[in-house]
C-alpha cells in the first residue's frame, strides 16, 4: 500500500534519506545528501528517494531538493516513515535517534553528520565516545559506518551506499549486526 501511495514499482530501488529534524542540521546535510543521490543516480537510473520530513521543514526541504538529480518523495508522519523503512533498500541518515529506529526496522544504513566548523574542534576534544551512532553504541561495535565533518562527502557516502545496495560483505555484516540489536521490551 505504501509503494502504491508513492507510485513506487515493486522492483524499484529505494533510498531512504533522513537529513534530520532541526533546520541547522538539515541545512548542513542537504547539499551533501543531494550530491550523494546524484552519484547513485548514475549507477541506479531507476532509483527512488524518500525523505521523511517534519511539517515545519517540509517547504524548505522541498525547495532545496528540487535541484537534486532525483527529486525525492516527501512523506510526513510516523506511520509513513516506518513504512518507508520497511520498503527501502538502505538509508542515508543524520546521526541521531533515527539510527535506533532504522536498526529496529532492520534497515542497513550509512550515517553522516556535520556541525558548525567553529564548534567542531571543541566537540572533538569534548566527545570521548568511539562512535556517535547510537545503534553502534547499543551494539558496542562500529557496525554502521559514520562519516563526520570532512569525511561527510558525497563521494564517500555514495561509495558506502553502493556496498549496501549491491550486496556482499558490507551488507551482510550490517544485516548480521541488525539481527543482534536488542528488540523492544
CSV table of C-alpha atoms in Angstrom, one decimal:
chain,number,residue,atom,x,y,z
A,1,UNK,CA,0.0,0.0,0.0
A,2,UNK,CA,2.8,2.4,0.8
A,3,UNK,CA,4.5,1.8,-2.5
A,4,UNK,CA,1.3,2.4,-4.4
A,5,UNK,CA,0.7,5.6,-2.4
A,6,UNK,CA,4.0,6.9,-3.6
A,7,UNK,CA,3.9,5.5,-7.1
A,8,UNK,CA,6.8,3.1,-6.5
A,9,UNK,CA,7.2,-0.1,-8.5
A,10,UNK,CA,7.9,-3.3,-6.6
A,11,UNK,CA,11.4,-3.8,-8.2
A,12,UNK,CA,12.4,-0.1,-7.9
A,13,UNK,CA,15.3,0.5,-5.6
A,14,UNK,CA,14.6,3.0,-2.8
A,15,UNK,CA,17.0,5.0,-0.7
A,16,UNK,CA,15.5,6.5,2.5
A,17,UNK,CA,17.2,9.8,3.2
A,18,UNK,CA,16.9,11.3,6.7
A,19,UNK,CA,18.7,14.6,7.0
A,20,UNK,CA,17.4,15.4,10.5
A,21,UNK,CA,14.6,17.3,12.2
A,22,UNK,CA,16.5,20.5,13.1
A,23,UNK,CA,16.9,23.2,10.4
A,24,UNK,CA,20.6,23.7,11.2
A,25,UNK,CA,21.5,20.1,10.7
A,26,UNK,CA,19.3,19.8,7.6
A,27,UNK,CA,20.9,22.9,6.1
A,28,UNK,CA,24.4,21.4,6.6
A,29,UNK,CA,23.5,18.0,5.2
A,30,UNK,CA,21.0,18.5,2.3
A,31,UNK,CA,23.6,19.6,-0.3
A,32,UNK,CA,25.9,16.7,0.5
A,33,UNK,CA,23.0,14.3,0.5
A,34,UNK,CA,21.8,15.7,-2.8
A,35,UNK,CA,25.3,15.1,-4.2
A,36,UNK,CA,25.2,11.6,-3.0
A,37,UNK,CA,21.9,11.0,-4.7
A,38,UNK,CA,23.4,12.3,-7.9
A,39,UNK,CA,26.2,9.9,-7.8
A,40,UNK,CA,23.9,7.0,-7.0
A,41,UNK,CA,21.5,8.0,-9.8
A,42,UNK,CA,24.3,7.3,-12.3
A,43,UNK,CA,24.6,3.8,-11.1
A,44,UNK,CA,20.9,3.1,-10.4
A,45,UNK,CA,18.9,5.0,-13.0
A,46,UNK,CA,15.6,3.8,-11.6
A,47,UNK,CA,16.5,5.0,-8.0
A,48,UNK,CA,13.7,6.5,-5.9
A,49,UNK,CA,14.4,8.7,-3.0
A,50,UNK,CA,12.1,9.1,0.0
A,51,UNK,CA,12.6,11.7,2.7
A,52,UNK,CA,10.5,11.8,5.9
A,53,UNK,CA,10.1,15.5,6.9
A,54,UNK,CA,8.7,17.3,9.9
A,55,UNK,CA,5.9,19.8,8.8
A,56,UNK,CA,7.9,22.9,9.8
A,57,UNK,CA,10.7,21.9,7.4
A,58,UNK,CA,8.7,20.4,4.5
A,59,UNK,CA,8.8,23.5,2.3
A,60,UNK,CA,12.5,24.1,3.0
A,61,UNK,CA,13.4,20.6,2.1
A,62,UNK,CA,11.2,20.5,-1.0
A,63,UNK,CA,12.7,23.7,-2.3
A,64,UNK,CA,16.3,22.6,-1.8
A,65,UNK,CA,15.7,19.1,-3.1
A,66,UNK,CA,14.2,20.4,-6.4
A,67,UNK,CA,17.8,20.7,-7.5
A,68,UNK,CA,18.7,17.0,-6.9
A,69,UNK,CA,19.1,14.7,-9.9
A,70,UNK,CA,16.3,12.5,-8.5
A,71,UNK,CA,13.5,14.6,-7.0
A,72,UNK,CA,12.6,12.9,-3.7
A,73,UNK,CA,9.2,11.9,-2.5
A,74,UNK,CA,8.5,13.7,0.8
A,75,UNK,CA,6.5,12.0,3.5
A,76,UNK,CA,5.1,13.1,6.9
A,77,UNK,CA,4.2,11.2,10.0
A,78,UNK,CA,5.5,8.2,11.8
A,79,UNK,CA,3.4,5.6,10.0
A,80,UNK,CA,4.8,6.6,6.6
A,81,UNK,CA,8.3,6.9,8.0
A,82,UNK,CA,8.2,3.4,9.3
A,83,UNK,CA,6.6,2.1,6.1
A,84,UNK,CA,9.4,3.7,4.2
A,85,UNK,CA,12.0,2.0,6.4
A,86,UNK,CA,10.4,-1.4,5.5
A,87,UNK,CA,10.4,-0.5,1.8
A,88,UNK,CA,13.9,0.9,1.4
A,89,UNK,CA,17.0,-1.0,0.4
A,90,UNK,CA,19.2,1.3,2.6
A,91,UNK,CA,19.2,4.6,4.5
A,92,UNK,CA,21.3,7.7,4.5
A,93,UNK,CA,20.8,9.3,7.9
A,94,UNK,CA,21.9,12.1,10.0
A,95,UNK,CA,23.3,10.8,13.3
A,96,UNK,CA,20.7,10.8,16.0
A,97,UNK,CA,17.9,8.7,17.4
A,98,UNK,CA,16.8,7.8,13.9
A,99,UNK,CA,19.7,5.3,13.8
A,100,UNK,CA,18.0,3.4,16.6
A,101,UNK,CA,14.7,3.4,14.6
A,102,UNK,CA,16.5,2.2,11.5
A,103,UNK,CA,18.2,-0.6,13.5
A,104,UNK,CA,14.8,-1.7,14.9
A,105,UNK,CA,13.4,-1.7,11.4
A,106,UNK,CA,16.4,-3.8,10.3
A,107,UNK,CA,17.4,-1.3,7.6
A,108,UNK,CA,21.1,-1.1,6.7
A,109,UNK,CA,22.4,2.5,6.9
A,110,UNK,CA,25.1,4.9,6.3
A,111,UNK,CA,25.3,7.7,8.9
A,112,UNK,CA,26.6,11.3,8.4
A,113,UNK,CA,26.9,14.4,10.4
A,114,UNK,CA,28.4,17.9,10.2
A,115,UNK,CA,28.5,20.5,12.9
A,116,UNK,CA,29.5,24.2,12.5
A,117,UNK,CA,33.2,24.4,11.6
A,118,UNK,CA,33.8,26.7,14.6
A,119,UNK,CA,32.3,24.2,17.0
A,120,UNK,CA,34.0,21.1,15.5
A,121,UNK,CA,37.4,21.3,17.2
A,122,UNK,CA,35.8,21.9,20.6
A,123,UNK,CA,33.4,19.0,20.2
A,124,UNK,CA,36.2,16.6,19.1
A,125,UNK,CA,38.0,17.3,22.4
A,126,UNK,CA,34.8,17.0,24.4
A,127,UNK,CA,33.3,13.8,22.9
A,128,UNK,CA,35.2,10.7,24.1
A,129,UNK,CA,32.9,8.0,22.6
A,130,UNK,CA,34.3,5.8,19.9
A,131,UNK,CA,31.2,6.5,17.8
A,132,UNK,CA,28.4,9.0,17.5
A,133,UNK,CA,25.9,6.5,16.0
A,134,UNK,CA,23.5,5.4,18.7
A,135,UNK,CA,22.9,2.0,17.1
A,136,UNK,CA,26.7,1.4,17.2
A,137,UNK,CA,26.8,2.3,20.9
A,138,UNK,CA,24.0,-0.1,21.7
A,139,UNK,CA,25.9,-2.9,20.0
A,140,UNK,CA,29.3,-1.7,21.3
A,141,UNK,CA,30.8,-2.0,17.9
A,142,UNK,CA,31.1,0.1,14.8
A,143,UNK,CA,28.7,-1.9,12.6
A,144,UNK,CA,27.2,1.1,10.8
A,145,UNK,CA,29.7,3.5,9.0
A,146,UNK,CA,29.8,7.1,10.1
A,147,UNK,CA,31.1,10.0,8.0
A,148,UNK,CA,31.7,13.1,10.1
A,149,UNK,CA,32.8,16.6,9.2
A,150,UNK,CA,35.4,16.5,6.4
A,151,UNK,CA,34.6,12.7,5.8
A,152,UNK,CA,31.0,13.7,5.1
A,153,UNK,CA,31.3,13.9,1.3
A,154,UNK,CA,29.0,12.8,-1.4
A,155,UNK,CA,31.7,10.5,-2.8
A,156,UNK,CA,32.3,8.7,0.4
A,157,UNK,CA,28.7,8.4,1.3
A,158,UNK,CA,27.8,7.1,-2.2
A,159,UNK,CA,30.6,4.5,-2.1
A,160,UNK,CA,29.3,3.2,1.3
A,161,UNK,CA,25.8,3.1,0.0
A,162,UNK,CA,26.7,1.2,-3.2
A,163,UNK,CA,28.0,-1.6,-0.9
A,164,UNK,CA,24.7,-1.8,0.8
A,165,UNK,CA,22.6,-1.6,-2.5
A,166,UNK,CA,24.7,-4.1,-4.4
A,167,UNK,CA,25.0,-6.6,-1.5
A,168,UNK,CA,28.1,-8.5,-0.4
A,169,UNK,CA,30.3,-8.4,2.6
A,170,UNK,CA,29.4,-4.9,3.9
A,171,UNK,CA,25.6,-5.5,3.6
A,172,UNK,CA,25.9,-9.0,5.1
A,173,UNK,CA,27.8,-7.6,8.1
A,174,UNK,CA,25.2,-4.9,8.7
A,175,UNK,CA,22.3,-7.4,8.4
A,176,UNK,CA,24.1,-9.6,11.0
A,177,UNK,CA,24.6,-6.7,13.3
A,178,UNK,CA,21.0,-5.7,12.9
A,179,UNK,CA,20.0,-9.2,14.0
A,180,UNK,CA,21.9,-8.6,17.2
A,181,UNK,CA,20.1,-5.4,18.1
A,182,UNK,CA,18.0,-5.8,21.2
A,183,UNK,CA,14.3,-5.6,20.5
A,184,UNK,CA,11.7,-3.5,22.1
A,185,UNK,CA,10.7,-4.6,25.6
